[in-house]
Short mmCIF file of C-alpha atoms in Angstrom, two decimals:
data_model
loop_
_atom_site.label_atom_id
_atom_site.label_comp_id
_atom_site.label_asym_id
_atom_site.label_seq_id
_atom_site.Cartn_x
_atom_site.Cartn_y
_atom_site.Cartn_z
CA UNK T 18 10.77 31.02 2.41
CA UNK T 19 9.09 29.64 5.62
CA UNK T 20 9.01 32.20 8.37
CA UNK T 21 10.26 29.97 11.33
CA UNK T 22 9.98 32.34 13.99
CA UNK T 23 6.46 32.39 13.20
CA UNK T 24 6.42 28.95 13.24
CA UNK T 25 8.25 28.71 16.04
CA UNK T 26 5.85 31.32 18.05
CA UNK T 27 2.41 29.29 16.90
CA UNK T 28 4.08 25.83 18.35
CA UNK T 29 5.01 27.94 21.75
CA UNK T 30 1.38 29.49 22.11
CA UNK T 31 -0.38 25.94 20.93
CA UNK T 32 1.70 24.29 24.07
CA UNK T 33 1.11 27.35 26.05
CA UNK T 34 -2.74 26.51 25.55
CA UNK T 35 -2.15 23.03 26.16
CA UNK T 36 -0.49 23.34 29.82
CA UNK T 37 -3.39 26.15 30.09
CA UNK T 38 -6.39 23.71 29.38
CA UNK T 39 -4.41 21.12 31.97
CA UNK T 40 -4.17 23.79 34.59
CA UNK T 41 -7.98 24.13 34.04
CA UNK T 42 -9.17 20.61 34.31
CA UNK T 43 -7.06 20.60 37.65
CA UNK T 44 -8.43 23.33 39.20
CA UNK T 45 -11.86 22.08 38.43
CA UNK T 46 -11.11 19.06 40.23
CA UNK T 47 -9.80 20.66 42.91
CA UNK T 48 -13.31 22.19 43.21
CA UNK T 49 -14.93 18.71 43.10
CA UNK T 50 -12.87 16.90 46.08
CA UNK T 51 -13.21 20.45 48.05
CA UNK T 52 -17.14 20.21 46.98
CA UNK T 53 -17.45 16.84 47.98
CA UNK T 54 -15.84 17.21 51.64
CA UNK T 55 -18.29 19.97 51.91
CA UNK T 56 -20.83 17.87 51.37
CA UNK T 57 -19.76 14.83 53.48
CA UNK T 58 -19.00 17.25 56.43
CA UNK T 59 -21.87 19.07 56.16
CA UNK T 60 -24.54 16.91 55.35
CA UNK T 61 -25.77 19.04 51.64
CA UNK T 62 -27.40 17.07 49.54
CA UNK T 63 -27.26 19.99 47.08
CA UNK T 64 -23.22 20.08 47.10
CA UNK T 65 -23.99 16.50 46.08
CA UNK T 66 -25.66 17.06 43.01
CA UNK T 67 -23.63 19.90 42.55
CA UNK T 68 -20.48 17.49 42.30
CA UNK T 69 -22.29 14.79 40.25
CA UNK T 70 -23.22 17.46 37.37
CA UNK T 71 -19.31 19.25 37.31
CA UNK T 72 -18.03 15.62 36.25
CA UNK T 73 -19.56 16.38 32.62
CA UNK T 74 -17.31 19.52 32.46
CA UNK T 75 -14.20 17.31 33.94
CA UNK T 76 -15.06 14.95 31.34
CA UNK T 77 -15.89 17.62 28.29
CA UNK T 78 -12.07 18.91 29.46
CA UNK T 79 -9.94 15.80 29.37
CA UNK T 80 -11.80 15.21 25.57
CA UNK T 81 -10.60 18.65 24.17
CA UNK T 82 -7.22 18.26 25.90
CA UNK T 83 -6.48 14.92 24.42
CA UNK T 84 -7.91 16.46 20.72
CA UNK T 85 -5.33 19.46 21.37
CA UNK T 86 -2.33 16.77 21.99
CA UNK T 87 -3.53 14.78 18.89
CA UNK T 88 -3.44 18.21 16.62
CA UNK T 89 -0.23 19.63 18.30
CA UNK T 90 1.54 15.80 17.28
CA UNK T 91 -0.06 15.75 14.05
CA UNK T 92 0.87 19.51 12.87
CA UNK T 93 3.97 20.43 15.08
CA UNK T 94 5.90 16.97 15.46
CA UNK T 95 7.33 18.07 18.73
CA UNK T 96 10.78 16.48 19.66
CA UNK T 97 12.35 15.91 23.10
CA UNK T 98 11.33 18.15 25.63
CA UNK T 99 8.60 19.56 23.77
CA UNK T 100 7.27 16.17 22.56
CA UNK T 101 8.15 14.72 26.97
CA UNK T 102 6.16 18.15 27.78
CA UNK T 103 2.50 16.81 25.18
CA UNK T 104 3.01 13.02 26.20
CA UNK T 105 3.23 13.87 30.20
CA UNK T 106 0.12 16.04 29.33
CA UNK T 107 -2.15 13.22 27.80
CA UNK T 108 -0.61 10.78 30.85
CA UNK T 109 -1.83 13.90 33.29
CA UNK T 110 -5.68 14.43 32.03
CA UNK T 111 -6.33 11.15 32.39
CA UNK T 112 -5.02 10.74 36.08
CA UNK T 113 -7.11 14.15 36.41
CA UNK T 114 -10.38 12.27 34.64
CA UNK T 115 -9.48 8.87 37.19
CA UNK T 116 -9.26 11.12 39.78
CA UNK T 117 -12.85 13.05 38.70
CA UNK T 118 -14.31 9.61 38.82
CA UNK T 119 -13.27 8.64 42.38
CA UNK T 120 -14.48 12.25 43.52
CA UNK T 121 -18.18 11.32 41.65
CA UNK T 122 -18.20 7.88 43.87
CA UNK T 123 -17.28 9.57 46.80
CA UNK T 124 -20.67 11.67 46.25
CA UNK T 125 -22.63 8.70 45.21
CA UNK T 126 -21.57 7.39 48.27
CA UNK T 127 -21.97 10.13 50.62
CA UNK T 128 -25.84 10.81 48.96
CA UNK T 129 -26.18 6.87 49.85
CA UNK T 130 -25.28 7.87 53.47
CA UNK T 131 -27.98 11.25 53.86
CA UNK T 132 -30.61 8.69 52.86
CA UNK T 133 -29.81 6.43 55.52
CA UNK T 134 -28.14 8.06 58.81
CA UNK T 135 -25.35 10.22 59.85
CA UNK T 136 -24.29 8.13 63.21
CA UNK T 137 -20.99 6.56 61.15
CA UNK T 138 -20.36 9.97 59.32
CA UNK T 139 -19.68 11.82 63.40
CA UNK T 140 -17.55 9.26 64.71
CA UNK T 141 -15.17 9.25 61.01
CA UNK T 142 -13.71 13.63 61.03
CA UNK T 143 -10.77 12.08 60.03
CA UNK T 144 -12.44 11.35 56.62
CA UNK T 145 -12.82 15.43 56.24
CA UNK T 146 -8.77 15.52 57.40
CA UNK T 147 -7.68 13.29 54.79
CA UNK T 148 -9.70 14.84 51.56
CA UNK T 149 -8.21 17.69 52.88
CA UNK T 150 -4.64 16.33 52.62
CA UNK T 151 -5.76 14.60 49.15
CA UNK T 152 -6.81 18.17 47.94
CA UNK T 153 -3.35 19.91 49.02
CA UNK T 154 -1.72 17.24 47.14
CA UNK T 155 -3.35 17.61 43.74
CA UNK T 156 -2.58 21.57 44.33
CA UNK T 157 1.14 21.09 44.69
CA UNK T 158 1.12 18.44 41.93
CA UNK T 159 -0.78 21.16 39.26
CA UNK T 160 1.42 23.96 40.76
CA UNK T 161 4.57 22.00 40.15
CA UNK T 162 3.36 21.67 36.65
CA UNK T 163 2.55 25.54 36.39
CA UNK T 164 6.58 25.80 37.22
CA UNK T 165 7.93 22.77 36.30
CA UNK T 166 9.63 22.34 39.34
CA UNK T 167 11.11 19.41 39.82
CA UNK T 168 12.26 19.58 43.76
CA UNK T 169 9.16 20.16 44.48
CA UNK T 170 7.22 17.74 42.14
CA UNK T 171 9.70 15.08 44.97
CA UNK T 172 8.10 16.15 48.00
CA UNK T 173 4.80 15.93 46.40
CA UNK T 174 5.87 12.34 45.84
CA UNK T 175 7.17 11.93 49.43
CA UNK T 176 4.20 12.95 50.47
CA UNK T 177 1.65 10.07 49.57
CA UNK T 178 3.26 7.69 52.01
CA UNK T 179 1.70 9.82 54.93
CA UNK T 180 -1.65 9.46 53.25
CA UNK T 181 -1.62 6.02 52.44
CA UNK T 182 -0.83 5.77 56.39
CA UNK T 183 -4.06 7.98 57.37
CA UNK T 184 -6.44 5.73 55.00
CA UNK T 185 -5.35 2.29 56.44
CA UNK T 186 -5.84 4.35 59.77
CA UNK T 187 -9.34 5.32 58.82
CA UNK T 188 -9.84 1.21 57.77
CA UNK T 189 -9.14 0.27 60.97
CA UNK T 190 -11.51 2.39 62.94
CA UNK T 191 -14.17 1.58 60.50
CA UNK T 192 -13.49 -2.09 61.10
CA UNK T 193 -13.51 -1.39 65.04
CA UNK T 194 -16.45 0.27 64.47
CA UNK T 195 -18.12 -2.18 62.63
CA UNK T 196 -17.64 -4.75 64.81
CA UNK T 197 -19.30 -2.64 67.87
CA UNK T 198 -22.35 -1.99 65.99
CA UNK T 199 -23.30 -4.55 63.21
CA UNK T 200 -26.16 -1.94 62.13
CA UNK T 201 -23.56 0.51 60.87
CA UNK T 202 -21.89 -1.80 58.56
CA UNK T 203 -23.78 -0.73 55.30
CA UNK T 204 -23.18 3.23 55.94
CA UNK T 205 -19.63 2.52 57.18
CA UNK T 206 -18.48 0.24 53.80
CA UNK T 207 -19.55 3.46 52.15
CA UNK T 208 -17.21 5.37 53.81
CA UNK T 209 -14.69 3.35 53.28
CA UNK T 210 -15.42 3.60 49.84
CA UNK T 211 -14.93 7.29 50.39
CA UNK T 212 -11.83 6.94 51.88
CA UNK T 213 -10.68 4.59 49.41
CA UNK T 214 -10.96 6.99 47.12
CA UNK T 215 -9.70 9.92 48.46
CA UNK T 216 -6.50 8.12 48.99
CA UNK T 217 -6.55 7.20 44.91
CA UNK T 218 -6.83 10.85 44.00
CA UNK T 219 -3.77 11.41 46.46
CA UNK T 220 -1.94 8.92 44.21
CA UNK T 221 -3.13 10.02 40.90
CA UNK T 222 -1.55 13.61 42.21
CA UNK T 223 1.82 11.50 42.61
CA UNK T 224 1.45 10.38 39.53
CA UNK T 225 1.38 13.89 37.90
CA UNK T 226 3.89 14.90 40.13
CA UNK T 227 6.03 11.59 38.64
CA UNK T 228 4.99 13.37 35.32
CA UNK T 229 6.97 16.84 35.75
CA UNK T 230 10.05 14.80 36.70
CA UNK T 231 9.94 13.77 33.28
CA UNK T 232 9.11 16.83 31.73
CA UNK T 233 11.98 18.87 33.41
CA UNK T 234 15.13 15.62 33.77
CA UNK T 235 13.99 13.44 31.28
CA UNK T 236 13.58 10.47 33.96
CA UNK T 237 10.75 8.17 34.34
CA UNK T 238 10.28 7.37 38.37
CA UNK T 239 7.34 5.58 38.12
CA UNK T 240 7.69 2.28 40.14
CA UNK T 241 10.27 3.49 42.02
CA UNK T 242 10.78 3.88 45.87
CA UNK T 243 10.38 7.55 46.38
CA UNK T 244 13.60 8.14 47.81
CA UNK T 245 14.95 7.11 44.50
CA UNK T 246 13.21 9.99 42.82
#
């Protein structure tokens, strides 16, 4: 006879590992957006190149997550919550992998910037204010996951719209700014490039966030006005 509470206790630690490995690749991108605003505020080249050679372990992550959920599928054939919990998982590393990507143009960007001049990067703080925000975002999103709470995974949510607001702010100063001083337009496109995506790897936390609604009701809100979630 088949133990099934054996069984039973492999399939629990194998997810266990799973939501583990996800909690890993988050934090590590955490560390890259935090990295990279030191960098832009501070003018290091070396938290730069720093940034630019963590991608590979963001990247080496979101490959031996999506091998886990392949083998957990495979051995386990998870059903409803359990199979919601490995599919939200796979749709999570690879908003954390987009997300890794927009952090590695931001630094391409900023190291673009150090080679030219800093005059755009003093008048723009509020760049540093919204990677900030970005970064508290994709905190709350991973520590919604770590308790699949749901409430909470909402105001995450709720909380892109003031972002989005900030970035178009940003725009429009850079545009102002632009138009002042036609020598700064080169350095300042870059930094709206770095704005740009700063405010994707705000939504790509609202996306995971989106993710642990599903996990925990069962409902997709994706494409939905956020009060409706």
């Amino acid at each position: 006879m088949i133990d099934t509470t054996h069984l039973s206790t492999q399939f629990d630690e194998d997810l266990e590992r799973l939501r583990s490995r996800v909690l890993e690749m988050g934090g590590l991108v955490e560390s890259q957006i935090n990295l990279t605003t030191k960098a832009y505020a501070n003018n290091s080249s070396s938290a730069v190149l720093d940034v630019l050679e963590n991608d590979r372990d963001v990247n080496n992550l979101e490959k031996i997550i999506d091998d886990d959920c392949i083998h957990v599928i495979a051995k386990r054939q998870p059903t409803a919550s359990d199979l919601r919990l490995v599919m939200s998982i796979s749709k999570m590393v690879t908003d954390l992998e987009r997300s890794g990507d927009e952090i590695k143009k931001m630094a391409k960007s900023i190291r673009r910037i150090q080679e030219r001049d800093l005059a755009v990067l003093k008048t723009t703080t509020d760049v540093k204010h919204l990677a900030n925000v970005a970064s508290s975002q994709l905190r709350s999103a991973l520590d919604t996951f770590a308790r699949l709470d749901a409430n909470e995974a909402k105001t995450v949510i709720d909380a892109d719209d003031a972002l989005d607001k900030e970035f178009k702010a940003i725009v429009r100063q850079l545009i102002t700014f632009m138009m002042e001083d036609p020598r700064s337009i080169t350095t300042a496109l870059d930094v709206i490039t770095i704005a740009r995506s700063i405010e994707r790897v705000g939504d790509h936390a609202k996306n995971i966030a989106e993710q642990v609604i599903y996990i925990v009701e069962g409902r997709d809100v994706r494409h939905t006005e956020s009060d409706d979630a």
